[in-house]
XYZ file of C-alpha atoms in Angstrom:
650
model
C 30.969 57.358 -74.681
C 29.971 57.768 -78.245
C 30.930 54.484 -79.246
C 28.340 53.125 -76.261
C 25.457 55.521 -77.158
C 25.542 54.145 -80.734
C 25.387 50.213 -79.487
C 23.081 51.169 -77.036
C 20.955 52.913 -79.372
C 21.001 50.329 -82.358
C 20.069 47.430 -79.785
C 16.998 49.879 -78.955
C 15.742 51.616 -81.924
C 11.999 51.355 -82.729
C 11.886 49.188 -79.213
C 7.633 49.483 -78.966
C 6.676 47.772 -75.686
C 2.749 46.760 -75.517
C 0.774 47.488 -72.049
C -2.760 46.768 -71.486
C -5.647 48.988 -71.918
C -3.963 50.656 -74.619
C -0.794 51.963 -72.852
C 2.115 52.077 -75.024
C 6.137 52.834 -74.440
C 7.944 54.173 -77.749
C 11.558 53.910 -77.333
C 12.406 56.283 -80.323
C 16.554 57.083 -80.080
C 17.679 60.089 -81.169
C 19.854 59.470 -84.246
C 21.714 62.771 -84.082
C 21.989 66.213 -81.971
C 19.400 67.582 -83.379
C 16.882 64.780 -83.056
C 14.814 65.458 -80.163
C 15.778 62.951 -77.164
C 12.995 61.626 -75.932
C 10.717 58.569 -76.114
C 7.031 58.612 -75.050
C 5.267 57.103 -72.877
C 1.761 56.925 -73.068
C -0.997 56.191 -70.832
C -5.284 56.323 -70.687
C -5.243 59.582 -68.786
C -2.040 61.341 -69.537
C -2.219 60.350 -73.375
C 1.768 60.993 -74.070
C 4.553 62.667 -71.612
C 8.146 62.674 -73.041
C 10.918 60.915 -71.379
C 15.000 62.044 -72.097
C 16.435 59.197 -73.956
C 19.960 59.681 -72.219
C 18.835 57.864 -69.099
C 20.434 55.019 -67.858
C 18.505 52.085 -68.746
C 15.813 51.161 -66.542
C 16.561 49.106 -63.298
C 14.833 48.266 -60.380
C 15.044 51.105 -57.778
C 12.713 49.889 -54.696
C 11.902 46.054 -53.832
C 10.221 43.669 -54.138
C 7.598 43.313 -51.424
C 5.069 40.968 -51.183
C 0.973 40.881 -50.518
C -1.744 39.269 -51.256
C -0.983 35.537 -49.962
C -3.192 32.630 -50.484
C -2.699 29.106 -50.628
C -1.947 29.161 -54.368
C -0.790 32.672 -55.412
C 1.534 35.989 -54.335
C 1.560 39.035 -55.421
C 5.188 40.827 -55.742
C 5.291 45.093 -55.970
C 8.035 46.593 -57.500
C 9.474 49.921 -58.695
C 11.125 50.651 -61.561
C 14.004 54.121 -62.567
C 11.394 54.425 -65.617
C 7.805 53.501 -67.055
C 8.477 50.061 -68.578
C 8.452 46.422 -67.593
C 9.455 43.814 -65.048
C 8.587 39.980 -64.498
C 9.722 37.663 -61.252
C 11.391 33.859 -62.074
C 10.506 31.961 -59.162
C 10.571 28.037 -58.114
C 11.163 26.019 -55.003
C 14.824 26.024 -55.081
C 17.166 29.064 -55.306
C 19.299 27.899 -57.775
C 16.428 26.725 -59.993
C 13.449 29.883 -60.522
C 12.310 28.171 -63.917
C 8.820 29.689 -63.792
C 8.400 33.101 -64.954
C 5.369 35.434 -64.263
C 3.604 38.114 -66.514
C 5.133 40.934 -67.360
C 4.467 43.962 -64.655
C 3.733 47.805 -65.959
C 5.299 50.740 -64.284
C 3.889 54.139 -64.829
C 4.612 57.386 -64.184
C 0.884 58.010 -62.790
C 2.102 55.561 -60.160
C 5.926 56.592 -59.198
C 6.893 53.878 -61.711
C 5.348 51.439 -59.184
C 3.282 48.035 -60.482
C 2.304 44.620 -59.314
C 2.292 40.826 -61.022
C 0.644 38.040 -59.183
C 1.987 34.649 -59.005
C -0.273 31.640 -60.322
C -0.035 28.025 -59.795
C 1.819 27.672 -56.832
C 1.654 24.803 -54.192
C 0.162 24.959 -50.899
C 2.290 25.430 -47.719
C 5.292 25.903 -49.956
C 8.737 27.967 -49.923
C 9.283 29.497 -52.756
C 12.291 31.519 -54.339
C 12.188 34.582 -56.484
C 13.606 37.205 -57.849
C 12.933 40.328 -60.303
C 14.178 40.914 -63.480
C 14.182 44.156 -65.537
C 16.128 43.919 -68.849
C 16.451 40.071 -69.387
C 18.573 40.592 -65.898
C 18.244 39.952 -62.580
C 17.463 42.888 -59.991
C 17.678 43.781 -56.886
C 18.256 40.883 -53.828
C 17.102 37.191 -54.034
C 14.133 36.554 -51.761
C 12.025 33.927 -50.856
C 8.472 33.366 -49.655
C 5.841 30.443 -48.233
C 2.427 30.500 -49.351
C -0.561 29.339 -47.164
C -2.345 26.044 -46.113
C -5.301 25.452 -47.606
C -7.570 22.715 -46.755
C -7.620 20.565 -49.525
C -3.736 19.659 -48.426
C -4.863 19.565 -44.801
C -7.628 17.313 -44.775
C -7.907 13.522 -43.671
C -11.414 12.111 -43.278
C -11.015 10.859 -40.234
C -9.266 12.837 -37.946
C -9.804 16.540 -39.896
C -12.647 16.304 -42.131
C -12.549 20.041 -42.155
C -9.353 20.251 -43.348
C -8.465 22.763 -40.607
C -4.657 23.894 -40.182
C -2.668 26.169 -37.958
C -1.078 29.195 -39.615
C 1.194 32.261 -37.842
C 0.983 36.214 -38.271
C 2.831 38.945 -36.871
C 1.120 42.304 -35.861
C 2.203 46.129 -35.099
C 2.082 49.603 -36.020
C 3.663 52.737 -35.564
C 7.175 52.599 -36.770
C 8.869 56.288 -37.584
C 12.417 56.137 -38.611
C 13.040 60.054 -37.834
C 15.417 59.977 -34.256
C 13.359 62.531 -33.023
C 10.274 60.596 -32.806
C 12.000 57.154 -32.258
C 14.550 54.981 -31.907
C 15.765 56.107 -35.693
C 17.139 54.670 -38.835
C 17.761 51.308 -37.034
C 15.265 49.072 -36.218
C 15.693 46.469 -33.767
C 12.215 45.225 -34.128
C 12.736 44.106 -37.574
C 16.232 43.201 -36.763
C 14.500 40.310 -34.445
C 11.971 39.803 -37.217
C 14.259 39.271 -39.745
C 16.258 37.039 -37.674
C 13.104 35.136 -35.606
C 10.380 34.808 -37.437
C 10.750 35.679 -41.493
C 10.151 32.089 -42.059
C 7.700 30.755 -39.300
C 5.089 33.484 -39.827
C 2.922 33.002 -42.561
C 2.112 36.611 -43.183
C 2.546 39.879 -41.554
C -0.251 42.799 -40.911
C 1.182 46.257 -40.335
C -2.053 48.497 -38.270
C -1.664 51.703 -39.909
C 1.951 54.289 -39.388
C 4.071 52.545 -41.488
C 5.305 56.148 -42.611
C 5.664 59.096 -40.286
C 5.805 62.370 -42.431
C 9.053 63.877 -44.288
C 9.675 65.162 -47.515
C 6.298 66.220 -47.511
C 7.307 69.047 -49.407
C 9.040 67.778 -52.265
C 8.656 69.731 -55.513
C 6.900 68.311 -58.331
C 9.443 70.125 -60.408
C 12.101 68.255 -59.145
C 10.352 64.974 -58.999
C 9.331 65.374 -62.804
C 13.338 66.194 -63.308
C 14.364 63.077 -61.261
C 12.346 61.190 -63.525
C 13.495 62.992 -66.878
C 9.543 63.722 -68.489
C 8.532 66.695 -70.179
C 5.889 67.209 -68.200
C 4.028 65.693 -65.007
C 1.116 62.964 -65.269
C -2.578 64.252 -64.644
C -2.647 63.125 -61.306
C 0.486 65.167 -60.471
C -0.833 68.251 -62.519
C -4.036 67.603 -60.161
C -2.745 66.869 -56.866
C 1.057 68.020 -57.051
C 2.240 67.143 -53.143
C 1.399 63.491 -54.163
C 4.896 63.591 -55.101
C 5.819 64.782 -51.823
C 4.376 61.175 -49.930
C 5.984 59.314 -52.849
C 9.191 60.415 -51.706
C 8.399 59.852 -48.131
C 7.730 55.992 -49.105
C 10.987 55.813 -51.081
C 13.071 57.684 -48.293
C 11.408 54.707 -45.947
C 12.234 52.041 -48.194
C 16.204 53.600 -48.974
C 17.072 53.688 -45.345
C 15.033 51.074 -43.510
C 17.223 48.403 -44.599
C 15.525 45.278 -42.088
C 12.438 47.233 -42.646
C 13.225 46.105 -46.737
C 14.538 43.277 -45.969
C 11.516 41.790 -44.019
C 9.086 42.708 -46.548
C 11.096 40.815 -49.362
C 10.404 37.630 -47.716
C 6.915 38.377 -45.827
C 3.712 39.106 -47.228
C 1.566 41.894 -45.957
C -1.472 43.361 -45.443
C -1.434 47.148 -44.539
C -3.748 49.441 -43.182
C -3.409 53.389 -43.322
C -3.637 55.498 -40.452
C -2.870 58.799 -39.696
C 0.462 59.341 -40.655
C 0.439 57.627 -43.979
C -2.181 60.751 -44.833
C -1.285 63.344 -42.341
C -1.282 63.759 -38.468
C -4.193 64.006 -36.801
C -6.309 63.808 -39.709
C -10.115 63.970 -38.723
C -13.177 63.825 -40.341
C -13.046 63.261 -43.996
C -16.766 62.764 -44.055
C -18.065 65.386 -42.029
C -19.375 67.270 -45.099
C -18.792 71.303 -44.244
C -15.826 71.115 -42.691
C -12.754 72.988 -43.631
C -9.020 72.009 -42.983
C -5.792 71.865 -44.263
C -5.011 67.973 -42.962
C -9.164 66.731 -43.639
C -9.046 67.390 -47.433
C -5.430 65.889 -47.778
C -6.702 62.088 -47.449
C -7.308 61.173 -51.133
C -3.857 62.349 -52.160
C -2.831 60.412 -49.074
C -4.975 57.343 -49.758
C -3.749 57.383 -53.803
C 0.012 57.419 -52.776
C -1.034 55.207 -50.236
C -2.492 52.245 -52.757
C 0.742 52.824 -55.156
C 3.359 51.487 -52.294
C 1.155 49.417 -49.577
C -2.223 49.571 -49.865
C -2.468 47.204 -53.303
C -1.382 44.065 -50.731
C -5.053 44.432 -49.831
C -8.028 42.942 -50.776
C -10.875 45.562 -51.337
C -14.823 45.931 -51.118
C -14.326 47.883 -54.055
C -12.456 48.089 -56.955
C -13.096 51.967 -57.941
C -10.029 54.476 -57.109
C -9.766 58.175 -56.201
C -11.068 59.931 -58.847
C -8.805 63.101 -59.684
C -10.042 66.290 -61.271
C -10.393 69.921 -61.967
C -13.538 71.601 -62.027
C -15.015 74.896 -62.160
C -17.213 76.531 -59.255
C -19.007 79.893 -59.214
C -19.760 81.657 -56.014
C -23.111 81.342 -54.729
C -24.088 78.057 -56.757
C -24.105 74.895 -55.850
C -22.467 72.778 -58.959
C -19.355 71.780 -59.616
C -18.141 71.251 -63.289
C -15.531 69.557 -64.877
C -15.634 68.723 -68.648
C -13.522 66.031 -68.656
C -15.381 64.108 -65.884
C -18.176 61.751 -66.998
C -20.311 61.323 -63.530
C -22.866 59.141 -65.114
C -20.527 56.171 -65.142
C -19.286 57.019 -62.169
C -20.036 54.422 -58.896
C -20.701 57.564 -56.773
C -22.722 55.759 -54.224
C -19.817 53.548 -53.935
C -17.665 55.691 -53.220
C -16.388 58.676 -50.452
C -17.075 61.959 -49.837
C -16.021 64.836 -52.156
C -13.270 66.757 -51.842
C -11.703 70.028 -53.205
C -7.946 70.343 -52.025
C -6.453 73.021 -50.071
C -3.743 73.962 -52.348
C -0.878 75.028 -51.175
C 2.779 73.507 -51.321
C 2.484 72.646 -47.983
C -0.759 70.874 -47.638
C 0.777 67.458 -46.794
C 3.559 68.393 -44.089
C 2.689 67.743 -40.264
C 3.538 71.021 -38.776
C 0.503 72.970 -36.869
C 1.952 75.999 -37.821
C 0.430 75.248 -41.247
C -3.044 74.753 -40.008
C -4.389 78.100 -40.732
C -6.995 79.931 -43.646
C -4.192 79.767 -46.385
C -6.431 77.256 -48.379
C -8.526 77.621 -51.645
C -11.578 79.326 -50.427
C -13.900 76.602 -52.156
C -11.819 73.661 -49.837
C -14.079 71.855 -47.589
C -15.779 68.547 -47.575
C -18.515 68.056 -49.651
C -21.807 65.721 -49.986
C -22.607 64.587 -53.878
C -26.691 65.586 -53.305
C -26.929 65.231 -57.163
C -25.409 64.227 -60.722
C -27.180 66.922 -63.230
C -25.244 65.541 -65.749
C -22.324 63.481 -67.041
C -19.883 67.082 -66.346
C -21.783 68.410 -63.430
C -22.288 67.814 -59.920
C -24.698 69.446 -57.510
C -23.231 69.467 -54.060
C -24.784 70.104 -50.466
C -23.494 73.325 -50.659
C -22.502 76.530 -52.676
C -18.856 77.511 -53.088
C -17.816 80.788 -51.541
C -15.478 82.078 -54.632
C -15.750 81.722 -58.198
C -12.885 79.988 -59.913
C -11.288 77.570 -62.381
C -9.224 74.457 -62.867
C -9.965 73.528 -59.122
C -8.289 70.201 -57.952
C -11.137 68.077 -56.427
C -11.351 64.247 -55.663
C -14.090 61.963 -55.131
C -12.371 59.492 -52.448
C -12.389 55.344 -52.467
C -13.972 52.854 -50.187
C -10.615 51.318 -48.766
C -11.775 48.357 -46.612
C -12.215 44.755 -47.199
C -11.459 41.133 -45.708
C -9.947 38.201 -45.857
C -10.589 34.215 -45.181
C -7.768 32.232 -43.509
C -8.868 28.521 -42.916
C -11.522 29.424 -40.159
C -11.203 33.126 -39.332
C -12.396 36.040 -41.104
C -10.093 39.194 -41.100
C -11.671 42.497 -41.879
C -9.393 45.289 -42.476
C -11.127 48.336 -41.858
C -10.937 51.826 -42.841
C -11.251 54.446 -39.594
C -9.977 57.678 -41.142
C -11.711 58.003 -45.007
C -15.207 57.994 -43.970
C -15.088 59.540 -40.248
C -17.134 61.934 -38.935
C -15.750 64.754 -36.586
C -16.190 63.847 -33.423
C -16.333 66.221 -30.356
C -14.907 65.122 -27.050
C -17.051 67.232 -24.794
C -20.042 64.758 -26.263
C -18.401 61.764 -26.960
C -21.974 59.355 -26.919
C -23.567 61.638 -29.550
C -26.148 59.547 -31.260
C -25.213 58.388 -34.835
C -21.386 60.168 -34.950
C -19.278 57.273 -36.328
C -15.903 56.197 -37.570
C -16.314 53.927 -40.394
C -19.448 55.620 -42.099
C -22.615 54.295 -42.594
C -21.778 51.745 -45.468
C -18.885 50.570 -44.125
C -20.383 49.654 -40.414
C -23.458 47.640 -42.319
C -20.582 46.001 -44.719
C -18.739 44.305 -41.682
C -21.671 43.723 -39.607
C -23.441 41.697 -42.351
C -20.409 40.062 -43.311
C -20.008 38.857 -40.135
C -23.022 37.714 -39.543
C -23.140 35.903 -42.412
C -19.772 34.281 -41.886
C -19.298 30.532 -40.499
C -16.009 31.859 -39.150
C -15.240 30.347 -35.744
C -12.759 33.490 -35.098
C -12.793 37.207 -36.231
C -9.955 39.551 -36.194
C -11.504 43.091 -36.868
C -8.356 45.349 -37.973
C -8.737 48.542 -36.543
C -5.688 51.437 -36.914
C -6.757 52.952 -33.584
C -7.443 51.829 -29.603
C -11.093 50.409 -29.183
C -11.135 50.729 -25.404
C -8.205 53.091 -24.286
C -8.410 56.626 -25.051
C -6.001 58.665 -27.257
C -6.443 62.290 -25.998
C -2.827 63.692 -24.976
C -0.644 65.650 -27.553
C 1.807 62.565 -27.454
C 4.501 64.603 -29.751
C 4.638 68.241 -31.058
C 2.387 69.227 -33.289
C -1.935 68.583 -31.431
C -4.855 70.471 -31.597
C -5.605 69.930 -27.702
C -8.882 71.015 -27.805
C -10.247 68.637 -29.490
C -7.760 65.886 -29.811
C -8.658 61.976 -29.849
C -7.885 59.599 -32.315
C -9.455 55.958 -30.737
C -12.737 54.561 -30.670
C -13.577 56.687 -27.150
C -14.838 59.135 -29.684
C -17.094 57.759 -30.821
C -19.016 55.422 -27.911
C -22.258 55.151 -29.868
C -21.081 53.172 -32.681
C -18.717 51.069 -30.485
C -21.534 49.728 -28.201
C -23.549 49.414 -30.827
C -20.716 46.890 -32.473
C -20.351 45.439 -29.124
C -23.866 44.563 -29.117
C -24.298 43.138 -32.178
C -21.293 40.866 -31.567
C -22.384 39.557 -28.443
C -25.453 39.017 -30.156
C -23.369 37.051 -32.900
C -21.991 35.110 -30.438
C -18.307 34.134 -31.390
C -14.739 35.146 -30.271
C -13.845 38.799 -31.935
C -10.753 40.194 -31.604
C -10.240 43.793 -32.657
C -6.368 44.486 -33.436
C -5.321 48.054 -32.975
C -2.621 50.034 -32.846
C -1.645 54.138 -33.163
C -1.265 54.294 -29.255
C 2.220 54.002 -28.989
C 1.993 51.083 -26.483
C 1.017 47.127 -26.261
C -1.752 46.002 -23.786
C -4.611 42.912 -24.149
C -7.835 43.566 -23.008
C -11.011 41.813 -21.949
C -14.248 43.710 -23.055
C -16.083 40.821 -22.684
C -16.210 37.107 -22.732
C -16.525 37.168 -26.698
C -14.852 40.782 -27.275
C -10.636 41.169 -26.704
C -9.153 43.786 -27.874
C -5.038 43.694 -28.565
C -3.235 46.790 -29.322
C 0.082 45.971 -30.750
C 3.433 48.509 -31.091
C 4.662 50.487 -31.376
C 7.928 49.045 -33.909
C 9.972 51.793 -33.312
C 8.269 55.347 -32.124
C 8.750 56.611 -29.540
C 6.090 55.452 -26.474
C 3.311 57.147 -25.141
C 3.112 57.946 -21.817
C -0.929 56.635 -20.066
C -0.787 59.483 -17.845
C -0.808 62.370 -20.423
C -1.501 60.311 -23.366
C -4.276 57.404 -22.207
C -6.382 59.124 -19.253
C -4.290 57.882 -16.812
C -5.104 53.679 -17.696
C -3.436 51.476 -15.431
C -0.644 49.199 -16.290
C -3.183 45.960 -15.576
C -6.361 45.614 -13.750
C -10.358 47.314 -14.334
C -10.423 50.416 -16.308
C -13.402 52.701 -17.715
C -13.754 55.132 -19.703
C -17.138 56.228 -20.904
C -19.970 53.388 -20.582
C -18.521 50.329 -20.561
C -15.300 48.874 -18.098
C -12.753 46.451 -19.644
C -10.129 44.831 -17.670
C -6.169 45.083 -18.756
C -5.181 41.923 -18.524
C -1.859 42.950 -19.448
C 0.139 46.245 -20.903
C 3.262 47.439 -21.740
C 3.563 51.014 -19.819
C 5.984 53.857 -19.611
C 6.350 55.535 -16.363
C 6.119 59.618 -16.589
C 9.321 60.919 -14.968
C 11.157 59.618 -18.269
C 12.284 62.020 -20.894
C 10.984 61.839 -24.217
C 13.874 60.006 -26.032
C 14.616 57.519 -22.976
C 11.070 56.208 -24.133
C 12.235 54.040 -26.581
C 10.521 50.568 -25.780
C 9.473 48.897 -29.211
C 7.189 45.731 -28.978
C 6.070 43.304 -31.604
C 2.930 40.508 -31.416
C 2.511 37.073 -33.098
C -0.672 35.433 -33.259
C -0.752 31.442 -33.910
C -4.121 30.130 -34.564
C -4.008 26.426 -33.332
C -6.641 24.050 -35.030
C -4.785 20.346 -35.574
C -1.890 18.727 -34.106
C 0.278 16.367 -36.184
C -0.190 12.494 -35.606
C 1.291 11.102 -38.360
C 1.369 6.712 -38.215
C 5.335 7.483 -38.638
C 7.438 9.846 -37.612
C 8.226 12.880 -40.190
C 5.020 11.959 -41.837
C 1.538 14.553 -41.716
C -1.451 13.677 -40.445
C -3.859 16.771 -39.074
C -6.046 16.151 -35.997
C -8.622 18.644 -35.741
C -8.363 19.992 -31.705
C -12.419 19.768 -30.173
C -11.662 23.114 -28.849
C -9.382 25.449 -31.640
C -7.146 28.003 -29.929
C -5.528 31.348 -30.397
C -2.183 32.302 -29.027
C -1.607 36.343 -28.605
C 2.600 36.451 -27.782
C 3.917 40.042 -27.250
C 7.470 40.063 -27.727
C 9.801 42.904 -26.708
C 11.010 44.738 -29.730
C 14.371 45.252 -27.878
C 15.574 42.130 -27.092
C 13.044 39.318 -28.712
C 12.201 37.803 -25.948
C 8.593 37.216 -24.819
C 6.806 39.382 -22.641
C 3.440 38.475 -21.969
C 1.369 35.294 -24.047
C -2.475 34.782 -23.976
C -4.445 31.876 -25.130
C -8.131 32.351 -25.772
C -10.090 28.929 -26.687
C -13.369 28.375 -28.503
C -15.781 27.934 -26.432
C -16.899 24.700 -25.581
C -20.484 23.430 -25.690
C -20.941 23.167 -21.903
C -20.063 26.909 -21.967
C -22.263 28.240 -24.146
C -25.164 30.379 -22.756
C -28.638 28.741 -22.766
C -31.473 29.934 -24.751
């Protein structure tokens, strides 16, 4: 053993590894027993935290998985045992990855997670890859295809456009815990894996990737696991961030298709619920005071370390983390290491200060009492007095120190693919509480404010011919029964039928806009397509592995197919999966998957095996639910773009 720590050590002594924006990792061995063993690891906010040198060296623990696709580039997550370094080798043959990306930082801030993006690739191509830590290869061989693009579509003649066709897969909900679902195996994926990994060109998972465990984790024994001296700022601030760090990892460990599928398909993710807590409602409705509303930005942060950095985003700023002071009876907030004047406050959420206890982040209603910080609610920024203080909307109610606060992010943003828009949107940061004994109250909305007059502009400025709007929760179909343990029945609804104002007033405006918009949701633990109106569908698609809902408790009683209304407007289920109410709750295990091909061209080529794109008059999309079980299909829809003759005169 001695003879290995001494190689070891001379191959590593005075090892300095250089990170951007000043970061530095020190690898300084000890050279004796009473050297101190530890090399540092710096960072912007947490300046230097020591790490044990008699660690195994560092490895990959968790990936790869991929985001981010475009025609020419990928971007490949991984995590790493310790701060450090890892790069991908990657080419179009397995046996061949010749091209070797940028080295990719770990941190401690961010579970040792980090991101490189691939340059340079070709079009429509399958490439291999693989990560290496160490000069070694890590972790499982994987492979990828990036998208069309036009300029490799094109022909003058018969596609001037350079349209092409291109594949996703859609769903939600997927909790590994048996007692919610069908458990640790997932056939879904299993048929995913097996089906589709290399005919879809990217996947989009609609929020519930992660159902709560290990919520309470202690930050002790994280900052053990990990071998520092002491816990980055963020963990000092929020501590049960560590708690939904584990919760990814535990996902990751024991979701082996789960893995597997995002090795070799890109993603986009949206959060719901369940990736911050159950049930978690308005994070914007300044005043309010619970446990769950004031747990999204440690949510959201943890959130954007493992899934959410496959996104594109609006904005750019994160969660700002701090502790302040407040005195009883006055109205700012001060924290002298904050600097608020070069802060993009009106860029970003809501303000606020966290509840505090070890137990903040775990989904049990038990826990949903007064045991908070007295000073935890949700707060309006009415003022920035000066670059350490903040006047808020309202005065705090005790006087107190070193309180852990957060300014939230703006977590939405969109996507072009050939001719459709995608717009991933954000329906739990910037919601207002809604009530459901006045669900058509005037001006009570679900994406704030900003975000509504983002999308709408966007889209109206968009020469899209299709628009997928990427909603976590049902549009149309209510969300009102408990649907598991832990509800607060009195007020209980997660969907859009909360919140009827600012639906019909979207509805409006996209009728008024004139093209095909499909809103993709998930949440309700069941599939179903449904015709708003002739421009509007909505298709809600899952659940991968929960366990179903049941419409009569769960979805006001919705039938299987056929007219339905709820609130102001009727829609018409063209088609649903639907669980019958004389089952018990674990014989409710029916998981369902959806792919979406978007047909422009058809291939013509003057010789067989060749490529030649013609452009269809009349561009398509194909909704095909499959059933999780079993892979087969259950239920396909084609919607066309509308022809000329069909438009409405004006």
């Amino acid at each position: 053993m001695t003879l290995r720590v001494s190689l070891l050590a001379s191959l590593l002594l005075a090892l300095t590894i250089a990170l951007p924006g000043g970061l530095t990792v020190n690898h300084c061995w000890a050279q004796s027993a009473t050297d101190s063993p530890i090399h540092h690891v710096g960072d912007p906010q947490d300046k230097t935290i020591a790490i044990a040198v008699n660690r195994d060296p560092i490895r990959l623990t968790h990936g790869p998985m991929l985001g981010q696709p475009s025609a020419t580039s990928m971007h490949v997550w991984a995590r790493t045992s310790n701060p450090g370094q890892f790069t991908v080798r990657y080419g179009v043959a397995a046996d061949q990855l010749t091209q070797q990306s940028q080295p990719g930082i770990t941190s401690l801030s961010h579970d040792n997670t980090g991101v490189v993006q691939l340059h340079g690739l070709t079009p429509d191509t399958k490439y291999h890859y693989q990560v290496w830590v160490n000069e070694r290869p890590h972790g499982l061989p994987a492979s990828f295809r990036t998208l069309p693009n036009a300029e490799s579509s094109r022909n003058e003649q018969y596609n001037p456009e350079g349209l092409f066709n291109f594949r996703f897969q859609i769903g939600s909900c997927a909790n590994q815990n048996p007692l919610h679902g069908i458990g640790h195996r997932a056939p879904t994926y299993e048929h995913l894996n097996q089906d589709w990994a290399d005919k879809v060109h990217f996947h989009i998972m609609n929020g519930d990737w992660l159902y709560e465990e290990l919520r309470n984790y202690p930050p002790e024994a994280w900052r053990l696991v990990q071998g520092a001296d002491r816990v980055p700022r963020v963990v000092d601030i929020a501590p049960t961030i560590v708690g939904v760090w584990e919760n990814y990892k535990l996902y990751l460990d024991r979701g082996n298709d789960l893995a597997k599928w995002h090795r070799h398909v890109p993603s986009y993710f949206t959060f719901d619920d369940h990736e911050l807590v159950n049930d978690i409602w308005g994070s914007a409705e300044t005043g309010k005071r619970h446990r769950r509303t004031v747990f999204r930005d440690i949510g959201t942060q943890a959130w954007f370390d493992y899934l959410g950095w496959a996104n594109p985003t609006e904005y750019q700023h994160p969660v700002h983390f701090g502790k302040a002071t407040m005195v009883a009876g006055s109205d700012l907030l001060h924290d002298s290491e904050a600097d608020f004047t070069k802060m993009p406050l009106d860029e970003m959420g809501t303000l606020h200060v966290h509840w505090g206890t070890t137990t903040a982040g775990v989904n049990d209603i038990t826990l949903d009492d007064d045991s908070g910080h007295k000073n935890s609610y949700v707060y309006d920024i009415a003022e920035v007095v000066d670059e350490h203080t903040l006047r808020l909307h309202m005065p705090a109610k005790v006087s107190d120190t070193g309180i852990s606060y957060s300014i939230g992010r703006r977590s939405y943003g969109k996507k072009r693919v050939g001719n459709c828009e995608f717009y991933f949107v954000d329906t739990r940061g910037d919601r207002d509480m809604h009530d459901v004994k006045d669900r058509g109250k005037p001006g009570v909305s679900m994406l704030g404010k900003p975000q509504r007059e983002w999308l709408l502009r966007s889209m109206k400025e968009s020469d899209a011919d299709f628009f997928f709007v990427i909603s976590t929760v049902p549009f149309m179909i209510p969300h009102s029964g408990a649907g598991g343990f832990e509800a607060d029945n009195a007020n209980k609804e997660e969907a859009w039928t909360g919140f009827f104002d600012e639906r019909e007033a979207l509805i409006d405006e996209w009728e008024t806009i004139g093209k095909r918009v499909f809103v993709m949701t998930g949440d309700l633990h069941n599939s179903f397509a449904i015709k708003v109106t002739d421009n509007v569908y909505e298709f809600c698609c899952g659940p991968h592995n929960s366990v179903n809902h049941v419409p009569v408790n769960d979805e006001s009683d919705r039938p299987a197919t056929g007219k339905f209304k709820f609130g102001p407007r009727e829609c018409d289920i063209l088609w649903s999966s639907y669980i019958l109410p004389d089952l018990p709750r674990l014989e409710r295990l029916y998981p369902h998957f959806c792919v979406v091909q978007v047909n422009n061209v058809f291939n013509m080529p003057q010789q067989l095996g060749g490529k030649r794109l013609v452009a269809y008059p009349h561009p398509q999309v194909v909704f095909q639910y499959f059933d999780g079980r079993t892979g087969e299909l259950a239920y396909a829809h084609s919607i066309v773009l509308p022809r000329k003759e069909d438009a409405p005169s004006k």
